[in-house]
């Protein structure tokens, strides 16, 4: 893995400000450079603008001030998104759901059949192609959602608290799998969470945000090399990183109050 | 400690589960047999009441006379039923076409919805009985006038339900379609239309019944002037002639049509939704 300082930048946000109607300042003077290969967690209390950052990057919303710049321009296949809910189409099978990004680009199913199979295999659901979402458990639905986000092999995947609604055992399992997936498809991830433990286990960069107005107050590096396994959760290193992240988050909450 | 030694050798029968299975089996049979029995007993009671009390047929015809009328008047009733069926089916078909087209227009253009939705409501809330005489004046063909009446009644639930359905897509999916750069057409075809399907089918069930009601009302009002239309006209005419056997025969056929329409629309709905929609699910327990 390339050290963070040597990674080429993928996307820069400079002096971003977002003000909603009614003068609610969601983000103020937000600066962030996302590098190629980062697993970057946005950690912060609710209302700190974490999700707003994702909406700005995915172009669902435009900044009031400031600029978001994709280094080398943004291609149409560059982005994959996973929401807090699995957000599957209930009327479509698992394979058709994963096919969606291709379908909307006008690509035929036959030409991407293998890609869909590969993506489903990576999340361990290659035997569920013909199943409907209602036949799957919450964790399996989320896996389909992840397969859909990465099937086009995007450069950047945005994840907005994807595991928040799952039980802890399922969440741990998906954490492990997500790290393997990221290594397998070699992409960049921005992961929004309010869990210190999740952010430390998954990411190599943790950006801590404070609320009112939303802004970055700390940035931490988790230098434990990948692959990280379940035993990382009980290591002294992990404990030290979670303490540092907890303190930063505590400061974020203190600042906000 | 060895638990295995104490384990019973016979397969374990859960009394509660066995009772549940038994109850389910009985329910499945009773669902059909009980209403059938009720019908048989009602007809029997009706027959006995009429024969024992010697009720004259122009007050209440017995079931035998009604059955006889269906057979004897078949040459008259069958073409009438065909006409009413054609009226109902055509009205429903045009209601689907008009309702869905307008619903799509409403969801594609806010301006169209703001401009025209109030008038769709006005058309709906004005009693069709009050509009029918006007149509009779302006539309030369009695069939066409009746068709318009039935269409007005049937079209609103389709329009209203489909409009709500087209707007009911999951917001995150909407965002996802935006991120992947979906065109308007793709959004309609792959997101709005499937989201609207359960709503549309709900509207279709209501509209099927209303199309028949609209057809019957139209025949009552428009078919009166000697332009014998369908079953409802036949029924009205039979009542003028005190031919109560034929009146009841027509009534039974109209009711049968209603049942068939409901069964067909329910079946369509079930087939379209059974794979994925909550409303069509069979719970395992």
Coordinates of C-alpha atoms in Angstrom, one line a residue:
Chain A
X1 CA 0.0 0.0 0.0
X2 CA 1.3 3.4 -0.9
X3 CA 1.8 5.7 2.1
X4 CA -0.8 8.4 2.2
X5 CA 1.6 11.3 1.5
X6 CA 2.7 9.7 -1.7
X7 CA -0.7 8.9 -3.1
X8 CA -1.8 11.0 -6.1
X9 CA -4.9 13.2 -5.4
X10 CA -8.2 12.1 -6.8
X11 CA -10.5 14.8 -5.7
X12 CA -10.1 18.1 -4.0
X13 CA -12.7 20.2 -2.1
X14 CA -11.6 23.7 -1.5
X15 CA -13.3 26.3 0.7
X16 CA -16.7 24.6 0.3
X17 CA -19.6 26.3 1.9
X18 CA -23.2 25.1 1.8
X19 CA -26.0 27.1 3.1
X20 CA -29.6 25.8 3.1
X21 CA -32.6 28.0 2.9
X22 CA -33.3 29.5 6.3
X23 CA -29.6 30.4 6.7
X24 CA -28.7 27.0 8.0
X25 CA -25.0 26.7 7.4
X26 CA -24.4 23.0 6.7
X27 CA -20.7 23.3 5.7
X28 CA -18.3 26.2 6.2
X29 CA -14.8 26.5 4.7
X30 CA -14.5 22.8 4.2
X31 CA -11.2 21.7 2.7
X32 CA -10.4 18.1 1.9
X33 CA -8.2 16.2 -0.5
X34 CA -9.1 12.6 -1.3
X35 CA -6.2 10.6 -2.6
X36 CA -6.3 7.6 -4.9
X37 CA -6.5 4.5 -2.8
X38 CA -7.7 6.2 0.4
X39 CA -10.1 4.5 2.7
X40 CA -11.3 7.7 4.2
X41 CA -13.9 7.8 7.0
X42 CA -15.9 10.9 7.7
X43 CA -16.6 10.7 11.5
X44 CA -18.8 13.2 13.4
X45 CA -21.9 13.8 15.3
X46 CA -25.3 14.1 13.5
X47 CA -25.8 17.4 11.8
X48 CA -22.1 17.9 11.0
X49 CA -22.7 17.8 7.3
X50 CA -21.1 14.3 6.6
X51 CA -23.9 13.3 4.3
X52 CA -23.9 16.7 2.7
X53 CA -20.3 16.2 1.7
X54 CA -21.4 13.0 -0.1
X55 CA -24.3 14.7 -1.8
X56 CA -21.9 17.4 -3.0
X57 CA -19.4 14.9 -4.4
X58 CA -22.1 12.9 -6.1
X59 CA -23.4 16.1 -7.7
X60 CA -26.9 15.7 -6.2
X61 CA -26.3 19.2 -4.7
X62 CA -24.1 22.1 -5.5
X63 CA -21.9 24.1 -3.1
X64 CA -23.0 27.6 -2.3
X65 CA -19.3 28.6 -2.5
X66 CA -16.1 26.8 -3.3
X67 CA -15.2 24.2 -5.8
X68 CA -15.0 20.4 -6.0
X69 CA -12.4 19.3 -8.5
X70 CA -11.8 15.8 -9.9
X71 CA -8.2 15.6 -10.8
X72 CA -8.1 14.6 -14.5
X73 CA -11.8 15.1 -14.8
X74 CA -14.7 12.9 -13.9
X75 CA -15.8 10.1 -16.1
X76 CA -19.3 8.7 -16.1
X77 CA -18.2 5.4 -14.5
X78 CA -16.2 7.1 -11.7
X79 CA -18.7 6.9 -8.9
X80 CA -20.5 4.2 -7.0
X81 CA -22.8 4.9 -4.1
X82 CA -24.1 2.8 -1.1
X83 CA -26.9 4.4 1.0
X84 CA -27.9 3.6 4.6
X85 CA -30.7 1.6 3.2
X86 CA -30.0 -1.2 0.7
X87 CA -32.1 0.8 -1.8
X88 CA -32.9 -2.1 -4.1
X89 CA -35.7 -2.2 -6.6
X90 CA -38.1 -4.7 -5.1
X91 CA -39.6 -5.7 -8.5
X92 CA -36.2 -6.7 -9.9
X93 CA -34.1 -9.8 -9.2
X94 CA -30.6 -9.5 -7.5
X95 CA -28.9 -9.8 -10.9
X96 CA -31.2 -7.1 -12.5
X97 CA -30.5 -4.8 -9.5
X98 CA -26.7 -5.1 -10.0
X99 CA -27.3 -4.6 -13.7
X100 CA -28.9 -1.2 -13.1
X101 CA -25.8 1.1 -13.6
X102 CA -25.1 -0.6 -16.9
X103 CA -28.7 -0.5 -18.0
X104 CA -28.9 3.2 -17.4
X105 CA -25.8 3.6 -19.7
X106 CA -27.5 1.6 -22.4
X107 CA -25.3 -1.4 -22.1
X108 CA -26.8 -4.8 -23.0
X109 CA -27.2 -7.4 -20.3
X110 CA -25.4 -10.1 -22.3
X111 CA -22.2 -8.0 -22.6
X112 CA -21.9 -7.5 -18.8
X113 CA -23.2 -10.9 -17.6
X114 CA -19.7 -11.8 -16.4
X115 CA -19.1 -8.5 -14.6
X116 CA -22.4 -9.0 -12.7
X117 CA -21.5 -12.6 -11.8
X118 CA -18.0 -11.4 -10.6
X119 CA -19.4 -8.6 -8.5
X120 CA -21.9 -10.9 -6.9
X121 CA -19.2 -13.5 -6.3
X122 CA -17.1 -10.9 -4.5
X123 CA -19.9 -10.3 -2.1
X124 CA -20.7 -14.1 -1.8
X125 CA -24.1 -14.0 -3.5
X126 CA -23.4 -15.6 -6.9
X127 CA -26.0 -18.2 -6.1
X128 CA -28.8 -15.7 -5.5
X129 CA -28.9 -14.0 -8.9
X130 CA -32.5 -14.9 -9.5
X131 CA -33.7 -14.1 -6.0
X132 CA -35.9 -11.1 -5.2
X133 CA -34.8 -8.7 -2.5
X134 CA -37.6 -9.7 -0.2
X135 CA -36.2 -13.2 0.0
X136 CA -32.9 -11.8 1.4
X137 CA -31.8 -10.9 4.9
X138 CA -30.8 -7.3 5.8
X139 CA -27.1 -8.1 5.5
X140 CA -27.5 -9.9 2.1
X141 CA -29.5 -6.9 0.7
X142 CA -26.6 -4.6 1.7
X143 CA -24.2 -6.9 -0.1
X144 CA -26.3 -6.6 -3.2
X145 CA -26.2 -2.9 -2.8
X146 CA -22.4 -3.0 -2.5
X147 CA -22.1 -5.3 -5.5
X148 CA -24.2 -2.8 -7.5
X149 CA -21.9 0.1 -6.4
X150 CA -18.7 -1.6 -7.5
X151 CA -19.9 -3.5 -10.6
X152 CA -18.8 -0.7 -12.9
X153 CA -15.4 -0.7 -11.2
X154 CA -15.6 3.0 -10.2
X155 CA -12.6 5.0 -9.0
X156 CA -14.6 6.3 -6.0
X157 CA -17.2 4.6 -3.9
X158 CA -19.3 6.7 -1.5
X159 CA -20.8 4.9 1.5
X160 CA -23.3 6.7 3.8
X161 CA -23.5 4.8 7.1
X162 CA -24.2 1.6 5.2
X163 CA -24.1 -0.8 8.1
X164 CA -25.8 1.4 10.7
X165 CA -29.1 -0.5 10.6
X166 CA -27.5 -3.9 10.8
X167 CA -26.9 -6.0 13.9
X168 CA -23.3 -6.0 15.3
X169 CA -22.4 -9.6 14.2
X170 CA -23.5 -8.8 10.6
X171 CA -21.8 -5.5 10.8
X172 CA -18.4 -7.0 11.8
X173 CA -18.7 -9.6 9.1
X174 CA -19.4 -6.9 6.5
X175 CA -16.6 -4.7 7.8
X176 CA -14.1 -7.6 7.1
X177 CA -15.6 -8.3 3.7
X178 CA -15.6 -4.6 2.7
X179 CA -11.8 -4.5 3.3
X180 CA -11.3 -7.5 1.1
X181 CA -13.5 -6.1 -1.6
X182 CA -11.6 -2.8 -1.6
X183 CA -8.3 -4.6 -2.0
X184 CA -9.8 -6.7 -4.8
X185 CA -11.1 -3.9 -6.9
X186 CA -8.5 -1.3 -5.9
X187 CA -10.7 1.8 -5.5
X188 CA -11.0 4.8 -3.2
X189 CA -13.7 4.8 -0.5
X190 CA -15.3 7.6 1.4
X191 CA -17.2 6.1 4.3
X192 CA -19.5 8.1 6.5
X193 CA -20.0 6.8 10.0
X194 CA -20.7 7.9 13.5
X195 CA -18.9 4.8 15.0
X196 CA -15.4 5.4 16.2
X197 CA -14.7 1.6 16.2
X198 CA -15.9 1.1 12.6
X199 CA -13.9 4.1 11.3
X200 CA -10.7 2.8 13.0
X201 CA -11.1 -0.8 11.8
X202 CA -11.8 0.2 8.2
X203 CA -9.9 3.3 7.3
X204 CA -6.4 4.6 7.0
X205 CA -7.6 8.2 7.1
X206 CA -10.2 9.5 9.6
X207 CA -11.5 13.0 9.0
X208 CA -13.4 14.2 12.1
X209 CA -16.1 16.8 11.6
X210 CA -17.9 19.1 14.0
X211 CA -21.4 20.5 13.7
X212 CA -22.9 24.0 13.5
X213 CA -21.4 24.9 11.2
X214 CA -20.2 21.6 9.7
X215 CA -16.4 21.7 9.3
X216 CA -13.3 19.5 9.6
X217 CA -11.6 19.8 12.9
X218 CA -9.2 16.9 12.9
X219 CA -7.5 14.5 10.7
X220 CA -6.1 11.2 11.9
X221 CA -4.1 8.5 10.2
X222 CA -4.5 4.8 11.1
X223 CA -1.2 3.4 9.9
X224 CA -1.9 -0.2 10.6
X225 CA -1.2 -1.9 7.3
X226 CA -3.9 -3.9 5.4
X227 CA -4.9 -6.7 5.3
X228 CA -6.5 -6.2 8.7
X229 CA -8.2 -9.2 10.2
X230 CA -10.5 -9.8 13.1
X231 CA -7.6 -9.9 15.6
X232 CA -6.9 -6.3 14.8
X233 CA -10.0 -5.4 16.8
X234 CA -8.5 -6.7 20.0
X235 CA -4.9 -5.4 19.5
X236 CA -3.3 -2.6 21.5
X237 CA -2.7 -0.7 18.4
X238 CA -6.5 -0.6 17.7
X239 CA -7.1 0.5 21.3
X240 CA -4.7 3.4 20.9
X241 CA -6.2 4.5 17.6
X242 CA -9.8 4.3 19.0
X243 CA -8.7 6.4 22.0
X244 CA -7.2 9.1 19.7
X245 CA -10.3 9.0 17.5
X246 CA -12.6 9.1 20.5
X247 CA -10.8 12.2 21.9
X248 CA -11.1 13.9 18.5
X249 CA -14.8 13.1 18.3
X250 CA -15.2 14.3 21.9
X251 CA -13.7 17.6 21.0
X252 CA -16.0 17.8 18.0
X253 CA -19.0 17.3 20.2
X254 CA -17.6 19.7 22.8
X255 CA -17.0 22.3 20.1
X256 CA -20.5 21.9 18.8
X257 CA -22.2 22.2 22.2
Chain B
X1 CA -24.4 -36.0 31.8
X2 CA -25.9 -37.7 28.9
X3 CA -29.0 -36.2 27.5
X4 CA -29.3 -38.6 24.6
X5 CA -30.3 -41.5 26.8
X6 CA -33.4 -39.7 27.9
X7 CA -34.4 -38.6 24.5
X8 CA -37.7 -40.1 23.3
X9 CA -37.4 -42.6 20.4
X10 CA -40.7 -41.7 18.7
X11 CA -40.6 -38.5 16.4
X12 CA -41.6 -35.5 18.4
X13 CA -45.0 -34.1 17.5
X14 CA -45.6 -30.5 18.4
X15 CA -49.3 -30.5 19.4
X16 CA -49.6 -26.8 18.7
X17 CA -48.1 -27.1 15.2
X18 CA -50.3 -30.1 14.4
X19 CA -53.4 -28.2 15.5
X20 CA -52.4 -25.3 13.4
X21 CA -52.0 -27.6 10.3
X22 CA -55.4 -29.1 11.0
X23 CA -57.0 -25.7 11.3
X24 CA -55.4 -24.5 8.1
X25 CA -56.7 -27.6 6.2
X26 CA -60.2 -27.1 7.5
X27 CA -60.1 -23.4 6.7
X28 CA -59.1 -24.1 3.1
X29 CA -62.1 -26.3 2.6
X30 CA -64.6 -24.2 4.5
X31 CA -63.6 -21.1 2.5
X32 CA -65.5 -22.6 -0.5
X33 CA -68.0 -24.9 1.0
X34 CA -69.6 -22.5 3.6
X35 CA -70.6 -19.8 1.1
X36 CA -71.8 -22.4 -1.3
X37 CA -74.0 -23.9 1.4
X38 CA -75.3 -20.5 2.3
X39 CA -76.3 -20.0 -1.3
X40 CA -78.0 -23.4 -1.6
X41 CA -80.0 -22.8 1.7
X42 CA -81.0 -19.3 0.7
X43 CA -82.3 -20.4 -2.7
X44 CA -84.2 -23.3 -0.9
X45 CA -85.7 -20.9 1.6
X46 CA -86.6 -18.5 -1.1
X47 CA -88.3 -21.3 -3.0
X48 CA -90.2 -22.6 0.1
X49 CA -91.3 -19.1 1.0
X50 CA -92.7 -18.4 -2.4
X51 CA -94.5 -21.8 -2.8
X52 CA -95.8 -22.1 0.8
X53 CA -97.2 -18.6 1.0
X54 CA -98.4 -18.7 -2.6
X55 CA -96.7 -15.4 -3.5
X56 CA -97.8 -14.1 -6.9
X57 CA -94.9 -14.0 -9.4
X58 CA -95.4 -10.2 -10.1
X59 CA -94.4 -9.6 -6.4
X60 CA -91.6 -12.1 -5.9
X61 CA -90.9 -14.8 -8.6
X62 CA -89.5 -18.0 -7.2
X63 CA -86.1 -19.3 -8.1
X64 CA -87.5 -21.8 -10.5
X65 CA -89.3 -19.1 -12.5
X66 CA -86.1 -17.0 -12.6
X67 CA -84.1 -20.0 -13.9
X68 CA -86.9 -20.6 -16.4
X69 CA -86.7 -17.0 -17.5
X70 CA -83.0 -17.2 -18.1
X71 CA -83.5 -20.2 -20.3
X72 CA -86.6 -18.9 -22.1
X73 CA -85.4 -15.4 -22.6
X74 CA -81.8 -16.3 -23.4
X75 CA -82.3 -15.1 -27.0
X76 CA -83.1 -11.7 -25.6
X77 CA -80.7 -11.7 -22.6
X78 CA -77.6 -12.9 -24.3
X79 CA -77.3 -10.1 -26.9
X80 CA -78.2 -7.6 -24.1
X81 CA -75.4 -9.0 -22.0
X82 CA -73.0 -8.8 -24.9
X83 CA -73.9 -5.1 -25.4
X84 CA -73.4 -4.4 -21.7
X85 CA -70.1 -6.3 -21.7
X86 CA -68.9 -4.4 -24.7
X87 CA -69.9 -1.1 -23.1
X88 CA -68.1 -2.0 -19.8
X89 CA -65.0 -3.4 -21.3
X90 CA -64.5 -0.5 -23.8
X91 CA -65.2 2.0 -21.0
X92 CA -62.6 0.3 -18.8
X93 CA -60.1 0.1 -21.7
X94 CA -60.4 3.8 -22.5
X95 CA -60.3 4.6 -18.8
X96 CA -56.9 2.7 -18.6
X97 CA -55.6 4.5 -21.7
X98 CA -56.8 7.9 -20.7
X99 CA -56.0 7.6 -17.0
X100 CA -52.5 6.3 -17.5
X101 CA -51.7 8.8 -20.2
X102 CA -52.9 11.7 -18.2
X103 CA -51.1 10.4 -15.0
X104 CA -47.9 10.2 -17.0
X105 CA -48.4 13.7 -18.3
X106 CA -49.2 15.0 -14.8
X107 CA -46.0 13.5 -13.4
X108 CA -43.8 14.7 -16.3
X109 CA -45.1 18.3 -16.2
X110 CA -46.1 20.1 -13.0
X111 CA -47.8 22.7 -15.1
X112 CA -50.0 20.2 -16.7
X113 CA -51.0 18.8 -13.3
X114 CA -51.7 22.2 -11.9
X115 CA -53.8 23.2 -14.9
X116 CA -55.9 20.1 -15.4
X117 CA -56.1 18.1 -12.2
X118 CA -58.9 20.2 -10.7
X119 CA -61.0 19.5 -13.8
X120 CA -60.5 15.8 -13.5
X121 CA -61.8 16.1 -10.0
X122 CA -64.8 18.1 -11.1
X123 CA -65.6 15.5 -13.7
X124 CA -65.5 12.9 -11.0
X125 CA -67.6 14.6 -8.4
X126 CA -70.4 15.6 -10.8
X127 CA -72.9 12.7 -10.6
X128 CA -72.9 10.9 -13.9
X129 CA -76.7 10.6 -13.7
X130 CA -76.8 14.4 -14.1
X131 CA -74.4 14.4 -17.1
X132 CA -76.1 11.5 -19.0
X133 CA -79.1 13.4 -20.3
X134 CA -76.8 16.1 -21.7
X135 CA -74.7 13.5 -23.5
X136 CA -77.9 12.0 -24.9
X137 CA -78.6 15.4 -26.5
X138 CA -75.1 16.1 -27.9
X139 CA -74.1 12.6 -28.8
X140 CA -76.2 11.0 -31.5
X141 CA -75.3 7.3 -30.9
X142 CA -76.9 6.0 -27.7
X143 CA -74.1 3.5 -27.4
X144 CA -71.5 6.2 -27.6
X145 CA -73.2 8.4 -25.1
X146 CA -73.5 5.4 -22.7
X147 CA -69.8 4.6 -23.3
X148 CA -68.8 8.2 -22.4
X149 CA -70.8 7.9 -19.2
X150 CA -69.2 4.7 -18.1
X151 CA -65.8 6.1 -19.1
X152 CA -66.2 9.2 -16.9
X153 CA -67.0 7.0 -13.9
X154 CA -64.2 4.5 -14.4
X155 CA -61.4 6.8 -15.4
X156 CA -60.8 8.7 -12.2
X157 CA -59.6 5.9 -9.9
X158 CA -57.0 4.9 -12.6
X159 CA -55.8 8.5 -13.0
X160 CA -55.7 9.2 -9.3
X161 CA -54.0 5.9 -8.2
X162 CA -51.5 5.9 -11.1
X163 CA -50.5 9.6 -10.4
X164 CA -49.8 8.8 -6.8
X165 CA -48.0 5.6 -7.8
X166 CA -45.7 7.3 -10.3
X167 CA -44.7 9.7 -7.6
X168 CA -44.1 7.0 -4.9
X169 CA -40.6 5.9 -6.0
X170 CA -38.0 5.5 -3.3
X171 CA -36.1 8.8 -2.9
X172 CA -32.7 7.1 -2.7
X173 CA -33.4 5.2 -5.9
X174 CA -34.3 8.6 -7.5
X175 CA -30.9 9.9 -6.4
X176 CA -29.2 6.8 -7.7
X177 CA -30.8 7.2 -11.1
X178 CA -29.6 10.9 -11.1
X179 CA -26.1 9.8 -10.2
X180 CA -26.0 7.3 -13.0
X181 CA -27.3 10.0 -15.4
X182 CA -30.7 8.3 -16.2
X183 CA -32.7 10.0 -18.9
X184 CA -36.3 11.0 -18.4
X185 CA -37.5 8.0 -20.3
X186 CA -35.3 5.6 -18.3
X187 CA -36.6 7.1 -15.1
X188 CA -40.2 6.6 -16.1
X189 CA -39.6 3.1 -17.6
X190 CA -37.4 1.6 -14.9
X191 CA -38.3 3.4 -11.8
X192 CA -41.6 5.3 -11.8
X193 CA -43.6 2.7 -13.8
X194 CA -42.7 -0.3 -11.6
X195 CA -43.3 1.8 -8.5
X196 CA -46.7 2.7 -9.8
X197 CA -47.8 -0.8 -10.8
X198 CA -49.3 -1.8 -7.4
X199 CA -51.2 1.5 -7.2
X200 CA -52.4 1.2 -10.8
X201 CA -53.7 -2.3 -10.2
X202 CA -55.5 -1.2 -7.1
X203 CA -57.2 1.5 -9.2
X204 CA -58.0 -1.1 -11.9
X205 CA -59.9 -3.2 -9.5
X206 CA -62.0 -0.2 -8.4
X207 CA -62.4 1.0 -12.0
X208 CA -63.6 -2.4 -13.2
X209 CA -66.5 -2.3 -10.8
X210 CA -67.2 1.3 -11.6
X211 CA -67.2 0.8 -15.3
X212 CA -70.1 -1.7 -14.9
X213 CA -71.9 0.6 -12.6
X214 CA -71.4 3.4 -15.1
X215 CA -72.7 1.2 -17.9
X216 CA -75.8 0.3 -16.0
X217 CA -76.6 3.9 -15.0
X218 CA -76.0 5.0 -18.6
X219 CA -78.4 2.3 -19.9
X220 CA -81.1 3.3 -17.3
X221 CA -80.9 7.0 -18.3
X222 CA -80.1 6.8 -22.0
X223 CA -81.6 3.5 -23.0
X224 CA -85.0 4.7 -21.7
X225 CA -86.1 6.3 -24.9
X226 CA -86.9 3.0 -26.6
X227 CA -83.3 2.5 -27.7
X228 CA -82.9 -0.8 -26.0
X229 CA -79.2 -1.1 -25.1
X230 CA -78.1 -3.9 -22.8
X231 CA -79.0 -5.8 -19.7
X232 CA -79.9 -2.8 -17.6
X233 CA -82.3 -1.6 -20.3
X234 CA -83.8 -5.1 -20.4
X235 CA -84.2 -5.0 -16.7
X236 CA -85.9 -1.6 -16.7
X237 CA -88.2 -2.7 -19.5
X238 CA -89.1 -6.0 -17.7
X239 CA -90.1 -4.0 -14.6
X240 CA -92.5 -1.8 -16.7
X241 CA -94.1 -5.0 -18.0
X242 CA -94.2 -6.6 -14.6
X243 CA -92.1 -9.5 -16.0
X244 CA -90.4 -10.1 -12.8
X245 CA -88.9 -13.4 -13.9
X246 CA -87.0 -11.6 -16.6
X247 CA -86.1 -8.7 -14.3
X248 CA -84.5 -11.1 -11.8
X249 CA -82.8 -13.0 -14.6
X250 CA -81.2 -9.7 -15.9
X251 CA -80.2 -8.8 -12.3
X252 CA -78.5 -12.1 -11.8
X253 CA -76.6 -11.8 -15.1
X254 CA -75.4 -8.2 -14.2
X255 CA -74.2 -9.4 -10.8
X256 CA -72.4 -12.3 -12.5
X257 CA -70.7 -9.8 -14.8
X258 CA -69.5 -7.9 -11.7
X259 CA -68.1 -11.0 -10.1
X260 CA -66.3 -12.0 -13.3
X261 CA -64.8 -8.5 -13.7
X262 CA -63.6 -8.5 -10.1
X263 CA -62.1 -12.0 -10.5
X264 CA -60.3 -11.1 -13.7
X265 CA -58.8 -7.8 -12.3
X266 CA -57.8 -9.6 -9.1
X267 CA -56.1 -12.3 -11.1
X268 CA -54.2 -9.8 -13.2
X269 CA -53.1 -8.0 -10.0
X270 CA -52.0 -11.2 -8.4
X271 CA -50.0 -12.4 -11.4
X272 CA -48.3 -9.1 -11.8
X273 CA -47.3 -8.7 -8.2
X274 CA -46.9 -12.2 -6.7
X275 CA -43.1 -12.3 -7.1
X276 CA -42.2 -9.1 -5.3
X277 CA -45.0 -7.1 -3.7
X278 CA -46.0 -7.3 0.0
X279 CA -49.7 -7.4 -0.9
X280 CA -49.3 -10.7 -2.8
X281 CA -47.2 -12.5 -0.3
X282 CA -48.3 -15.7 1.4
X283 CA -47.0 -15.6 4.9
X284 CA -45.3 -18.8 5.9
X285 CA -46.7 -18.8 9.4

